[in-house]
C-alpha atoms as an extended CHARMM CRD file, in Angstrom:
* protein
*
       146  EXT
         1         1  MET       CA            274.5740000000      119.0390000000      146.0560000000  PROA      1               0.0000000000
         2         2  LYS       CA            271.0840000000      118.7240000000      144.6460000000  PROA      2               0.0000000000
         3         3  ASN       CA            270.5570000000      116.4590000000      141.6680000000  PROA      3               0.0000000000
         4         4  ARG       CA            268.8070000000      118.3860000000      138.8950000000  PROA      4               0.0000000000
         5         5  ASN       CA            266.4300000000      115.5280000000      138.1440000000  PROA      5               0.0000000000
         6         6  PHE       CA            262.9110000000      116.0240000000      139.4000000000  PROA      6               0.0000000000
         7         7  THR       CA            259.6610000000      114.1260000000      139.0290000000  PROA      7               0.0000000000
         8         8  ASN       CA            257.1560000000      116.6680000000      140.3480000000  PROA      8               0.0000000000
         9         9  ILE       CA            256.5820000000      120.3940000000      139.9880000000  PROA      9               0.0000000000
        10        10  ILE       CA            255.0350000000      122.5070000000      142.7260000000  PROA      10              0.0000000000
        11        11  LEU       CA            253.8580000000      126.0320000000      141.9670000000  PROA      11              0.0000000000
        12        12  GLU       CA            254.0620000000      128.5200000000      144.8010000000  PROA      12              0.0000000000
        13        13  GLY       CA            253.0640000000      132.1200000000      145.3650000000  PROA      13              0.0000000000
        14        14  THR       CA            250.2450000000      134.2320000000      146.6400000000  PROA      14              0.0000000000
        15        15  ASP       CA            246.7690000000      134.2500000000      145.1380000000  PROA      15              0.0000000000
        16        16  GLY       CA            246.5410000000      135.9480000000      141.7440000000  PROA      16              0.0000000000
        17        17  VAL       CA            250.0720000000      135.2500000000      140.4670000000  PROA      17              0.0000000000
        18        18  GLY       CA            248.8900000000      132.6100000000      137.9770000000  PROA      18              0.0000000000
        19        19  LYS       CA            249.5180000000      129.2820000000      139.7360000000  PROA      19              0.0000000000
        20        20  SER       CA            246.2860000000      127.5300000000      138.7710000000  PROA      20              0.0000000000
        21        21  THR       CA            246.3960000000      128.7340000000      135.1750000000  PROA      21              0.0000000000
        22        22  LEU       CA            250.0240000000      127.6800000000      134.8290000000  PROA      22              0.0000000000
        23        23  GLN       CA            249.3140000000      124.3390000000      136.4910000000  PROA      23              0.0000000000
        24        24  HSD       CA            246.7830000000      123.4010000000      133.8060000000  PROA      24              0.0000000000
        25        25  ALA       CA            249.0100000000      124.6810000000      131.0090000000  PROA      25              0.0000000000
        26        26  LEU       CA            252.0480000000      122.7170000000      132.2650000000  PROA      26              0.0000000000
        27        27  LEU       CA            250.0190000000      119.5310000000      132.6730000000  PROA      27              0.0000000000
        28        28  GLU       CA            248.8910000000      119.8220000000      129.0600000000  PROA      28              0.0000000000
        29        29  HSD       CA            252.3440000000      120.8290000000      127.8230000000  PROA      29              0.0000000000
        30        30  TYR       CA            253.9600000000      117.7880000000      129.4460000000  PROA      30              0.0000000000
        31        31  LYS       CA            250.9910000000      115.5860000000      128.4820000000  PROA      31              0.0000000000
        32        32  TYR       CA            250.3840000000      114.7910000000      132.1630000000  PROA      32              0.0000000000
        33        33  ARG       CA            253.7240000000      112.9190000000      132.4350000000  PROA      33              0.0000000000
        34        34  ILE       CA            254.9530000000      115.2830000000      135.1670000000  PROA      34              0.0000000000
        35        35  PRO       CA            252.6210000000      115.9290000000      138.0980000000  PROA      35              0.0000000000
        36        36  VAL       CA            252.1400000000      119.6560000000      138.7340000000  PROA      36              0.0000000000
        37        37  TYR       CA            250.7210000000      120.8490000000      142.0340000000  PROA      37              0.0000000000
        38        38  ASP       CA            249.2790000000      124.1720000000      143.1660000000  PROA      38              0.0000000000
        39        39  ARG       CA            250.9970000000      124.8940000000      146.5110000000  PROA      39              0.0000000000
        40        40  GLY       CA            253.3270000000      122.8150000000      148.6110000000  PROA      40              0.0000000000
        41        41  GLU       CA            255.7860000000      123.0700000000      151.4650000000  PROA      41              0.0000000000
        42        42  MET       CA            256.6230000000      126.7270000000      150.8850000000  PROA      42              0.0000000000
        43        43  SER       CA            252.9460000000      127.6700000000      151.2830000000  PROA      43              0.0000000000
        44        44  ASN       CA            252.7110000000      125.4240000000      154.3190000000  PROA      44              0.0000000000
        45        45  MET       CA            255.6110000000      127.2990000000      155.8930000000  PROA      45              0.0000000000
        46        46  VAL       CA            254.1840000000      130.7540000000      155.0820000000  PROA      46              0.0000000000
        47        47  TYR       CA            250.7540000000      129.9370000000      156.4620000000  PROA      47              0.0000000000
        48        48  ALA       CA            252.0600000000      128.0180000000      159.4910000000  PROA      48              0.0000000000
        49        49  LYS       CA            253.8520000000      131.2050000000      160.4960000000  PROA      49              0.0000000000
        50        50  LYS       CA            250.8950000000      133.4520000000      159.6350000000  PROA      50              0.0000000000
        51        51  TYR       CA            248.3310000000      131.3680000000      161.5240000000  PROA      51              0.0000000000
        52        52  ASN       CA            250.6790000000      130.1390000000      164.2880000000  PROA      52              0.0000000000
        53        53  ARG       CA            250.4520000000      126.4830000000      163.2150000000  PROA      53              0.0000000000
        54        54  PRO       CA            253.1310000000      123.8140000000      163.5230000000  PROA      54              0.0000000000
        55        55  PHE       CA            255.3560000000      123.1900000000      160.5070000000  PROA      55              0.0000000000
        56        56  SER       CA            257.5510000000      120.2610000000      159.6050000000  PROA      56              0.0000000000
        57        57  ALA       CA            259.7100000000      119.9820000000      156.4770000000  PROA      57              0.0000000000
        58        58  MET       CA            258.7210000000      116.7600000000      154.7280000000  PROA      58              0.0000000000
        59        59  GLN       CA            259.8910000000      117.2920000000      151.1480000000  PROA      59              0.0000000000
        60        60  ARG       CA            263.5550000000      118.1910000000      151.6270000000  PROA      60              0.0000000000
        61        61  HSD       CA            265.8090000000      116.5170000000      149.0370000000  PROA      61              0.0000000000
        62        62  LEU       CA            262.8740000000      114.9180000000      147.2180000000  PROA      62              0.0000000000
        63        63  PRO       CA            262.8230000000      115.1620000000      143.4030000000  PROA      63              0.0000000000
        64        64  ILE       CA            260.5210000000      118.1810000000      143.3720000000  PROA      64              0.0000000000
        65        65  LEU       CA            260.9950000000      121.4010000000      141.4430000000  PROA      65              0.0000000000
        66        66  TYR       CA            259.4750000000      124.4260000000      143.1460000000  PROA      66              0.0000000000
        67        67  ILE       CA            258.5100000000      127.3740000000      140.9860000000  PROA      67              0.0000000000
        68        68  LEU       CA            257.7290000000      130.5700000000      142.8820000000  PROA      68              0.0000000000
        69        69  LEU       CA            255.5890000000      132.9880000000      140.9040000000  PROA      69              0.0000000000
        70        70  THR       CA            255.5920000000      136.6280000000      141.9570000000  PROA      70              0.0000000000
        71        71  CYS       CA            253.7940000000      139.7100000000      140.6890000000  PROA      71              0.0000000000
        72        72  ASP       CA            253.7290000000      143.4610000000      141.2630000000  PROA      72              0.0000000000
        73        73  GLU       CA            251.2300000000      144.3110000000      144.0230000000  PROA      73              0.0000000000
        74        74  THR       CA            249.3080000000      146.7600000000      141.8180000000  PROA      74              0.0000000000
        75        75  GLU       CA            248.8800000000      144.0660000000      139.1650000000  PROA      75              0.0000000000
        76        76  LEU       CA            247.8700000000      141.5090000000      141.8020000000  PROA      76              0.0000000000
        77        77  ARG       CA            245.2220000000      143.9000000000      143.0860000000  PROA      77              0.0000000000
        78        78  TYR       CA            243.9210000000      144.3300000000      139.5220000000  PROA      78              0.0000000000
        79        79  ARG       CA            243.8440000000      140.5650000000      138.8620000000  PROA      79              0.0000000000
        80        80  ILE       CA            242.0570000000      139.7290000000      142.1000000000  PROA      80              0.0000000000
        81        81  THR       CA            239.5320000000      142.5440000000      141.6780000000  PROA      81              0.0000000000
        82        82  LYS       CA            238.8550000000      141.4500000000      138.0780000000  PROA      82              0.0000000000
        83        83  ARG       CA            238.3680000000      137.8240000000      139.1650000000  PROA      83              0.0000000000
        84        84  SER       CA            236.0420000000      138.8660000000      141.9810000000  PROA      84              0.0000000000
        85        85  GLY       CA            233.8510000000      140.7140000000      139.4820000000  PROA      85              0.0000000000
        86        86  GLU       CA            233.8320000000      137.8530000000      136.9770000000  PROA      86              0.0000000000
        87        87  GLU       CA            232.9550000000      135.3300000000      139.6840000000  PROA      87              0.0000000000
        88        88  ASN       CA            230.5460000000      137.6300000000      141.5840000000  PROA      88              0.0000000000
        89        89  TRP       CA            232.3440000000      137.5200000000      144.9200000000  PROA      89              0.0000000000
        90        90  ASP       CA            230.8030000000      139.4100000000      147.7970000000  PROA      90              0.0000000000
        91        91  PRO       CA            232.7480000000      142.4570000000      149.0570000000  PROA      91              0.0000000000
        92        92  ILE       CA            233.9870000000      140.6850000000      152.2050000000  PROA      92              0.0000000000
        93        93  SER       CA            235.4460000000      137.7800000000      150.1820000000  PROA      93              0.0000000000
        94        94  THR       CA            237.0690000000      140.2210000000      147.7810000000  PROA      94              0.0000000000
        95        95  GLU       CA            238.6740000000      142.1410000000      150.6460000000  PROA      95              0.0000000000
        96        96  LYS       CA            239.9600000000      138.9070000000      152.2260000000  PROA      96              0.0000000000
        97        97  GLU       CA            241.5970000000      137.9400000000      148.9340000000  PROA      97              0.0000000000
        98        98  LEU       CA            243.1270000000      141.3900000000      148.5360000000  PROA      98              0.0000000000
        99        99  GLU       CA            244.6250000000      141.0910000000      152.0350000000  PROA      99              0.0000000000
       100       100  LYS       CA            246.5250000000      137.9940000000      150.8760000000  PROA      100             0.0000000000
       101       101  ILE       CA            248.6490000000      140.1930000000      148.6100000000  PROA      101             0.0000000000
       102       102  LYS       CA            250.6890000000      140.9780000000      151.7180000000  PROA      102             0.0000000000
       103       103  ASP       CA            251.6830000000      137.2930000000      151.9440000000  PROA      103             0.0000000000
       104       104  GLN       CA            253.8950000000      137.6390000000      148.8670000000  PROA      104             0.0000000000
       105       105  SER       CA            256.7360000000      139.1450000000      150.8800000000  PROA      105             0.0000000000
       106       106  GLU       CA            256.7680000000      136.0540000000      153.1070000000  PROA      106             0.0000000000
       107       107  PHE       CA            257.2030000000      133.7930000000      150.0730000000  PROA      107             0.0000000000
       108       108  ILE       CA            260.0620000000      135.9430000000      148.7920000000  PROA      108             0.0000000000
       109       109  LYS       CA            261.7860000000      135.8460000000      152.2040000000  PROA      109             0.0000000000
       110       110  LEU       CA            261.8450000000      132.0370000000      152.0040000000  PROA      110             0.0000000000
       111       111  VAL       CA            263.7410000000      131.9010000000      148.6970000000  PROA      111             0.0000000000
       112       112  PRO       CA            267.2490000000      131.7410000000      150.2610000000  PROA      112             0.0000000000
       113       113  TYR       CA            266.1310000000      129.0410000000      152.7000000000  PROA      113             0.0000000000
       114       114  PHE       CA            264.4440000000      126.9030000000      150.0480000000  PROA      114             0.0000000000
       115       115  ALA       CA            267.2130000000      127.3760000000      147.4980000000  PROA      115             0.0000000000
       116       116  LYS       CA            269.6640000000      125.6060000000      149.8390000000  PROA      116             0.0000000000
       117       117  ASP       CA            267.8060000000      122.2930000000      149.9280000000  PROA      117             0.0000000000
       118       118  TYR       CA            265.1900000000      122.4200000000      147.2040000000  PROA      118             0.0000000000
       119       119  HSD       CA            265.1060000000      122.8050000000      143.4560000000  PROA      119             0.0000000000
       120       120  LEU       CA            263.7270000000      126.3480000000      143.1070000000  PROA      120             0.0000000000
       121       121  LEU       CA            263.0540000000      128.6950000000      140.2190000000  PROA      121             0.0000000000
       122       122  THR       CA            261.3170000000      132.0760000000      140.4020000000  PROA      122             0.0000000000
       123       123  LEU       CA            259.3980000000      134.0760000000      137.8200000000  PROA      123             0.0000000000
       124       124  ASP       CA            257.7960000000      137.5190000000      137.9720000000  PROA      124             0.0000000000
       125       125  THR       CA            254.4990000000      137.2560000000      136.0480000000  PROA      125             0.0000000000
       126       126  THR       CA            253.6300000000      140.9710000000      136.2290000000  PROA      126             0.0000000000
       127       127  HSD       CA            253.9350000000      141.7430000000      132.5180000000  PROA      127             0.0000000000
       128       128  LEU       CA            253.2920000000      138.2450000000      131.1660000000  PROA      128             0.0000000000
       129       129  ASN       CA            250.1170000000      136.8050000000      129.7180000000  PROA      129             0.0000000000
       130       130  GLU       CA            249.2430000000      133.1200000000      130.1780000000  PROA      130             0.0000000000
       131       131  GLU       CA            251.0850000000      131.9380000000      127.0630000000  PROA      131             0.0000000000
       132       132  GLU       CA            254.1890000000      134.0020000000      127.8490000000  PROA      132             0.0000000000
       133       133  THR       CA            254.2210000000      132.6530000000      131.4050000000  PROA      133             0.0000000000
       134       134  LEU       CA            254.0350000000      129.0720000000      130.1340000000  PROA      134             0.0000000000
       135       135  ASN       CA            256.7910000000      129.6670000000      127.5740000000  PROA      135             0.0000000000
       136       136  CYS       CA            259.0700000000      131.2990000000      130.1750000000  PROA      136             0.0000000000
       137       137  VAL       CA            258.5540000000      128.4910000000      132.6840000000  PROA      137             0.0000000000
       138       138  VAL       CA            259.1200000000      125.7430000000      130.1090000000  PROA      138             0.0000000000
       139       139  LYS       CA            262.3340000000      127.4700000000      129.0040000000  PROA      139             0.0000000000
       140       140  MET       CA            263.4620000000      127.8630000000      132.6320000000  PROA      140             0.0000000000
       141       141  ILE       CA            262.7690000000      124.1870000000      133.3080000000  PROA      141             0.0000000000
       142       142  GLU       CA            264.6790000000      123.0930000000      130.2070000000  PROA      142             0.0000000000
       143       143  GLU       CA            267.6590000000      125.2740000000      131.1000000000  PROA      143             0.0000000000
       144       144  TYR       CA            267.6210000000      124.1170000000      134.7100000000  PROA      144             0.0000000000
       145       145  SER       CA            267.4440000000      120.4430000000      133.7330000000  PROA      145             0.0000000000
       146       146  THR       CA            270.5060000000      120.5370000000      131.4920000000  PROA      146             0.0000000000
């Protein structure tokens, strides 16, 4: 059985779900006492399969809490398109980012596998703003830890 103590948080999910924004918010919330990372072993597994690369599980049973963020595909498309306009991406870069929306299903397929050996929480960010996402994740972490 997994011990519910963890010393690191890893945020997972496809581009546009809010990983980077949540990472910064969690670091500030926990006053940098808990390291929070954007992507980890789950992403490595998804992209090893996608790009036919080798994969080796290195974090099994370590005190890491994975948080998988998901989002409705229509909302993801909106978020990525909005970001591309704000950051002046060229059309080819925008299209490449939009193609990554398809990767979300691969992350979701891994939930049963990861839940066996890893601390794992999931959150759908579709209808949540940044503050609501932070509040939901902090509450989930507190409930999971007790």
